[in-house]
Tab-separated table of C-alpha atoms in Angstrom:
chain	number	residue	atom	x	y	z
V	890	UNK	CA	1.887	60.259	-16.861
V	891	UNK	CA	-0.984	59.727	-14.231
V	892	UNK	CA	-0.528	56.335	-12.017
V	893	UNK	CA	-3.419	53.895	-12.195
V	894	UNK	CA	-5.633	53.932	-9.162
V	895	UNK	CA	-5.861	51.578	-6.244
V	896	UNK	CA	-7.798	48.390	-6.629
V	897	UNK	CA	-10.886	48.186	-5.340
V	898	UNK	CA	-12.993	46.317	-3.270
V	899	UNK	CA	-16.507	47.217	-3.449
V	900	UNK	CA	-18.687	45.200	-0.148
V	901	UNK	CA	-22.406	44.867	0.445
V	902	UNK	CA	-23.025	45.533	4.012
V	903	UNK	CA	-25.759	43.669	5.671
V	904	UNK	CA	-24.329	40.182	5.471
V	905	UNK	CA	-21.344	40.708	3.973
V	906	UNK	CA	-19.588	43.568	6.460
V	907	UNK	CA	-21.746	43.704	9.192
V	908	UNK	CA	-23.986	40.965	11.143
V	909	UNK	CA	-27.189	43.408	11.556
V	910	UNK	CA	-29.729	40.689	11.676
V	911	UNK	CA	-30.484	41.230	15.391
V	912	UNK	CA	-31.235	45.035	15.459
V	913	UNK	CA	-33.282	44.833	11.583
V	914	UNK	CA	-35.060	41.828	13.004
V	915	UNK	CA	-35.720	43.602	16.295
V	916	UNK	CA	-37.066	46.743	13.913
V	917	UNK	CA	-39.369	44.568	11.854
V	918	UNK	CA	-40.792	42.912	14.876
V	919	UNK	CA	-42.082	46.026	16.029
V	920	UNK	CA	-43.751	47.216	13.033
V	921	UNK	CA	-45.191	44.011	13.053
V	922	UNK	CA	-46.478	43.988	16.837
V	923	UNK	CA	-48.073	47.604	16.144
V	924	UNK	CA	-49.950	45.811	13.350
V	925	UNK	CA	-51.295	43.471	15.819
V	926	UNK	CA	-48.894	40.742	14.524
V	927	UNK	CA	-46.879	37.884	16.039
V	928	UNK	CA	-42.683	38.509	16.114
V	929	UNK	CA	-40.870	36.634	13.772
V	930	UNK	CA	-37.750	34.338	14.989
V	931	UNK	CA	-34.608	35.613	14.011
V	932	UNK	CA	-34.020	32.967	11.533
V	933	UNK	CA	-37.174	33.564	10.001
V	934	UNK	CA	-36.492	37.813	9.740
V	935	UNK	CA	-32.669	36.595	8.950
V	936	UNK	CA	-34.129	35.312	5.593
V	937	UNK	CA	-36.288	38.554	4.263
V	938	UNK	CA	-33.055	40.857	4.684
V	939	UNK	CA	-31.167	42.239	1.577
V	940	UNK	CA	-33.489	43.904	-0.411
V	941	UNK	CA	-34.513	47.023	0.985
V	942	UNK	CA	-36.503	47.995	3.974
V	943	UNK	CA	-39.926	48.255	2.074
V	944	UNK	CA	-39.036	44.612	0.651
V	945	UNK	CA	-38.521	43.441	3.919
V	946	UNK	CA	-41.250	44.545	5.592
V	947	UNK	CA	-43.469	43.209	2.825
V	948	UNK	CA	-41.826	39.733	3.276
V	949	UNK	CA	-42.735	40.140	6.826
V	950	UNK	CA	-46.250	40.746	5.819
V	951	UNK	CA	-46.342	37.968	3.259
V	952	UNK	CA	-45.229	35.689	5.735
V	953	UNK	CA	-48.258	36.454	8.339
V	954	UNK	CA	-51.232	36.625	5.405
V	955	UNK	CA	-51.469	39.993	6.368
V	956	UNK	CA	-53.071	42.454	3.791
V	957	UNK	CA	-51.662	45.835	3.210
V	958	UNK	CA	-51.591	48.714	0.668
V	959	UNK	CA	-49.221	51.037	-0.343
V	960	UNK	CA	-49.619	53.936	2.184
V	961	UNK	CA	-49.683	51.401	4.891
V	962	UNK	CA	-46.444	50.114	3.809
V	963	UNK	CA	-44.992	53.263	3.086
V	964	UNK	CA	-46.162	54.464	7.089
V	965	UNK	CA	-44.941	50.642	8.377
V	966	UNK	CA	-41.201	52.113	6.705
V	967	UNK	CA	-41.349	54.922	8.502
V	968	UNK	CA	-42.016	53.624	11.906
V	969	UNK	CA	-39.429	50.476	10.771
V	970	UNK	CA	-36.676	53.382	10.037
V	971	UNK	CA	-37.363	55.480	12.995
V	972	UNK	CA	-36.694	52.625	15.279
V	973	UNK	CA	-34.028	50.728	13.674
V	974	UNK	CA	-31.905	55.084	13.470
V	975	UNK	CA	-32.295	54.825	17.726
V	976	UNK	CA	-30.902	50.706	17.509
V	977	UNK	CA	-28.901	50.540	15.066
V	978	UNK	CA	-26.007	48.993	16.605
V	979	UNK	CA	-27.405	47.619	19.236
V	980	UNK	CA	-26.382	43.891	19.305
V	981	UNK	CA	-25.053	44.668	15.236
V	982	UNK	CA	-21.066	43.616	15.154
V	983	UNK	CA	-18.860	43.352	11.997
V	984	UNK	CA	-18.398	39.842	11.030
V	985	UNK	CA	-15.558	37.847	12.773
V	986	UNK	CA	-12.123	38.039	10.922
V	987	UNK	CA	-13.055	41.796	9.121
V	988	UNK	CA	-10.812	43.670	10.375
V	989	UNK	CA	-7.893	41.669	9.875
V	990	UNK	CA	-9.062	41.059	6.141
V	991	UNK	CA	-8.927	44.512	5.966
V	992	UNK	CA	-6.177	45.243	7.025
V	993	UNK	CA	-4.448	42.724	5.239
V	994	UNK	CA	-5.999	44.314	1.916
V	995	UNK	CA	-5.196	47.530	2.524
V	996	UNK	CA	-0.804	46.612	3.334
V	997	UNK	CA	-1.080	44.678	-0.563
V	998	UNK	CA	-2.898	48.476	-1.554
V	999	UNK	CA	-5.907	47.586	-2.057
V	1000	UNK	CA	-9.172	50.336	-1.307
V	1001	UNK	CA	-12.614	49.683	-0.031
V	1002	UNK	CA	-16.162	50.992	-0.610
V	1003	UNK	CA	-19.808	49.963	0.399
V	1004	UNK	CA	-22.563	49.625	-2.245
V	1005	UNK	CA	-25.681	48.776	-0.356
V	1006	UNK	CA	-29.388	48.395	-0.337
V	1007	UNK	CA	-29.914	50.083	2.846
V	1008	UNK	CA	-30.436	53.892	2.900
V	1009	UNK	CA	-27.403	56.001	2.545
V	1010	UNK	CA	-27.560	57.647	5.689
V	1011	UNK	CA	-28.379	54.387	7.862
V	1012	UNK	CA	-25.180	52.524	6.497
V	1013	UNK	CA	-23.326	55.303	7.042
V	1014	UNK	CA	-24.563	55.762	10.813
V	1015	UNK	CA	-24.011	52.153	12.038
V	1016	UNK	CA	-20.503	52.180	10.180
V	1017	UNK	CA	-20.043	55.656	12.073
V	1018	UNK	CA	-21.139	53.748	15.171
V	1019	UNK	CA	-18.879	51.096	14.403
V	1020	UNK	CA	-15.958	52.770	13.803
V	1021	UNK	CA	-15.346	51.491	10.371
V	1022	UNK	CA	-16.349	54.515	8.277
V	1023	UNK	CA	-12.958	55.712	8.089
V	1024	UNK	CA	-12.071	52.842	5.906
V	1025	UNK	CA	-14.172	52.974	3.175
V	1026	UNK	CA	-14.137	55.895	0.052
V	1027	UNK	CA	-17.156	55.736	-0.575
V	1028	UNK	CA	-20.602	54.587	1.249
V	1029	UNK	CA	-23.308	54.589	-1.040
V	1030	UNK	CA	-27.161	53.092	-0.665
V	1031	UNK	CA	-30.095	51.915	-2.091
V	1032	UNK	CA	-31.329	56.391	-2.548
V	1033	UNK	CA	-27.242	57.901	-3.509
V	1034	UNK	CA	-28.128	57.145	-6.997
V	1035	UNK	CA	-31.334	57.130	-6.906
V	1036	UNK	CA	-31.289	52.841	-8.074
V	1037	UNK	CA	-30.704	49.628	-6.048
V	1038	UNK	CA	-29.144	46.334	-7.019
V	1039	UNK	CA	-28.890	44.695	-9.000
V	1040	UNK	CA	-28.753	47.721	-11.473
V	1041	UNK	CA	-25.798	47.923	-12.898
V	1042	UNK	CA	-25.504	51.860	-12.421
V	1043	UNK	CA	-25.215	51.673	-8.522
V	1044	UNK	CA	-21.987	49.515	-8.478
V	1045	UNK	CA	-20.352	51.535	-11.624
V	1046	UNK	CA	-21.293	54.707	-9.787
V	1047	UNK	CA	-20.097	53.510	-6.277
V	1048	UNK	CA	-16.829	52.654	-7.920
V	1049	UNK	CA	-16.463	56.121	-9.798
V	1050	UNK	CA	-17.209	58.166	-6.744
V	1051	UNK	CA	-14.646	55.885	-4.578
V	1052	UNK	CA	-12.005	56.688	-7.320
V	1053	UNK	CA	-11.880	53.441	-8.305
V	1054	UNK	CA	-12.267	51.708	-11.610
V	1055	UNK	CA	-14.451	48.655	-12.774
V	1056	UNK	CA	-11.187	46.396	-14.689
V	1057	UNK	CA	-9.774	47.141	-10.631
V	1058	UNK	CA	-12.922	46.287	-9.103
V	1059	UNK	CA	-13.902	43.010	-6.991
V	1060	UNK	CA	-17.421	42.633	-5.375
V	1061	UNK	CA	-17.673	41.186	-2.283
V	1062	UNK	CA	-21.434	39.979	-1.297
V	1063	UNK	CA	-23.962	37.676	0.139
V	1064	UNK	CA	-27.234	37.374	-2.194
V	1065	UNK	CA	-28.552	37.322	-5.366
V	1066	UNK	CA	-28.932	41.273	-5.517
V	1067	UNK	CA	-24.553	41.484	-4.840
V	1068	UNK	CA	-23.683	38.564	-7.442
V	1069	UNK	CA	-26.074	39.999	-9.876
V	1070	UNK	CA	-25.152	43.616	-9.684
V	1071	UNK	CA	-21.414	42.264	-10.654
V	1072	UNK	CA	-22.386	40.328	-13.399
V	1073	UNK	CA	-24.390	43.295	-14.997
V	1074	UNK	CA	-21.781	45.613	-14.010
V	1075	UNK	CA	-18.739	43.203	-15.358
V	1076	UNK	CA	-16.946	42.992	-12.308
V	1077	UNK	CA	-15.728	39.814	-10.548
V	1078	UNK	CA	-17.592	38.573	-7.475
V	1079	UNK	CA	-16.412	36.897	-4.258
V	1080	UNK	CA	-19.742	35.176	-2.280
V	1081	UNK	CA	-19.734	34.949	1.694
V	1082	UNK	CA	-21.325	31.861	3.008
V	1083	UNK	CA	-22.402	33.306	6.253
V	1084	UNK	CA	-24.894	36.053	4.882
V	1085	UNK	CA	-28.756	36.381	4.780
V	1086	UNK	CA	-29.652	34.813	1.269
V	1087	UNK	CA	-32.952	32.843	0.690
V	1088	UNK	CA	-30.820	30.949	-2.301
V	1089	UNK	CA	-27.845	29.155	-1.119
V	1090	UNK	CA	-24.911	31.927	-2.504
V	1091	UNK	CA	-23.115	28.797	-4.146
V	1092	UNK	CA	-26.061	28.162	-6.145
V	1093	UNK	CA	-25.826	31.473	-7.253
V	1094	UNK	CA	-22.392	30.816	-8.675
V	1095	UNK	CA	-20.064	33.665	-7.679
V	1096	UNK	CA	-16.086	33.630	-9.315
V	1097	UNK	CA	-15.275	32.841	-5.604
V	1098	UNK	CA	-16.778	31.585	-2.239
V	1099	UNK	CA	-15.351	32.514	1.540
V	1100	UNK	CA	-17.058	30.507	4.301
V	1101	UNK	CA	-15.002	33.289	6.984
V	1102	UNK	CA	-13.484	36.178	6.484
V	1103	UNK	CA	-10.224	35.055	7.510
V	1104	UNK	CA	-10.387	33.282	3.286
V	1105	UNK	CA	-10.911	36.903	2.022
V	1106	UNK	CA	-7.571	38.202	1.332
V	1107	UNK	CA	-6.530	35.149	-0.683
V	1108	UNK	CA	-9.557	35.208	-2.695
V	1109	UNK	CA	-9.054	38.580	-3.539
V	1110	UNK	CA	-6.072	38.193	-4.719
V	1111	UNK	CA	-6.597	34.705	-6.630
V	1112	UNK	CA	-9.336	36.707	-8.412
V	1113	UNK	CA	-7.244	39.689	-9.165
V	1114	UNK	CA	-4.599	37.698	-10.259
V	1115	UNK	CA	-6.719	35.578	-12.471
V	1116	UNK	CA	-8.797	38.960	-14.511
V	1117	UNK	CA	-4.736	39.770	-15.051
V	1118	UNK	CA	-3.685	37.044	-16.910
């Protein structure tokens, strides 16, 4: 008789794990100064994170009037990624109270992976550079599966490669793209307060809501104990 597998906590990362604004901001401010544009504030560049690099960057664009086609958006990502791989962690820390959430999961059992929008290889360098890799079984991006949330099939296939399953799953995010990835995928969904979300994440309507990170071990297992009975 095989033994069920850990639970599972899947986390977005920008957000939800990590506080990158500063360094992505910083990135998008200087594809935006080689287009002859004005830097964004940080609150402003806070808001267009969560979708992608070529999303933000567009959102960036959008916000300036500033016309562009494909191949110069395609060129802008390059220039945005080549940047942001040499600052990745520059001013980028986890969120305050992570690594005693964690920790506190993991005693009770529990396992962690990352299902992000960012490129594979990015999330896994600045969770490399901030020694958290070790944590996670899986760390999986916007190109692993060749799909992004909210499509169901990047969550289901994030859990399978982390060993998990989805009745032992919980999603952990901060936007639209993280609670609606868990509703198409069927799993239960705790919302962060602090994240980068243009629509308040309570609006949104997530099974739970954490305002710190310190609440996230009780909401985990309120929500796990409720999808048991």
């Amino acid at each position: 008789m095989t033994s069920s597998p850990s639970p599972l906590v899947v986390f977005d990362l920008d957000g939800t794990l990590v506080d990158t604004a500063p360094d992505l901001a910083a990135a998008l401010n200087f594809v935006l100064n080689r287009e002859g544009l004005p830097a964004l504030s940080l609150p402003t560049a806070r808001s267009m994170i969560g979708a992608g690099v070529r999303r933000m960057i567009e959102r960036g664009l959008e916000h300036e009037d500033h016309p562009a086609t494909v191949d110069d958006i395609t060129r802008m990502m390059g220039d945005f990624i080549d940047y942001y791989t040499a600052h990745i962690a520059d001013e980028s820390r986890p969120f305050d109270g992570l690594i005693e959430a964690l920790d506190d999961l993991a005693t009770r059992g529990y396992r962690f992976a990352v299902c992000t929008n960012k490129l594979e290889a990015l999330a896994k360098q600045l969770l490399d550079q901030l020694d958290l890799s070790p944590r996670f079984a899986a760390i999986c991006g916007g190109d692993t599966f060749g799909v992004s949330k909210p499509d169901p099939a990047i969550l289901l296939q994030t859990i399978a490669r982390a060993g998990g399953r989805p009745e032992t799953t919980i999603m952990v995010g901060d936007a639209g793209p993280d609670i609606g990835v868990a509703r198409r995928a069927s799993i239960p969904v705790i919302g962060v307060e602090f994240g980068y979300t243009e629509v308040p994440i309570a609006e949104l309507k997530p099974d739970r809501l954490v305002a710190h990170m310190r609440e996230l071990p009780e909401a985990v297992i309120a929500l796990r104990a409720s999808a048991l009975t």
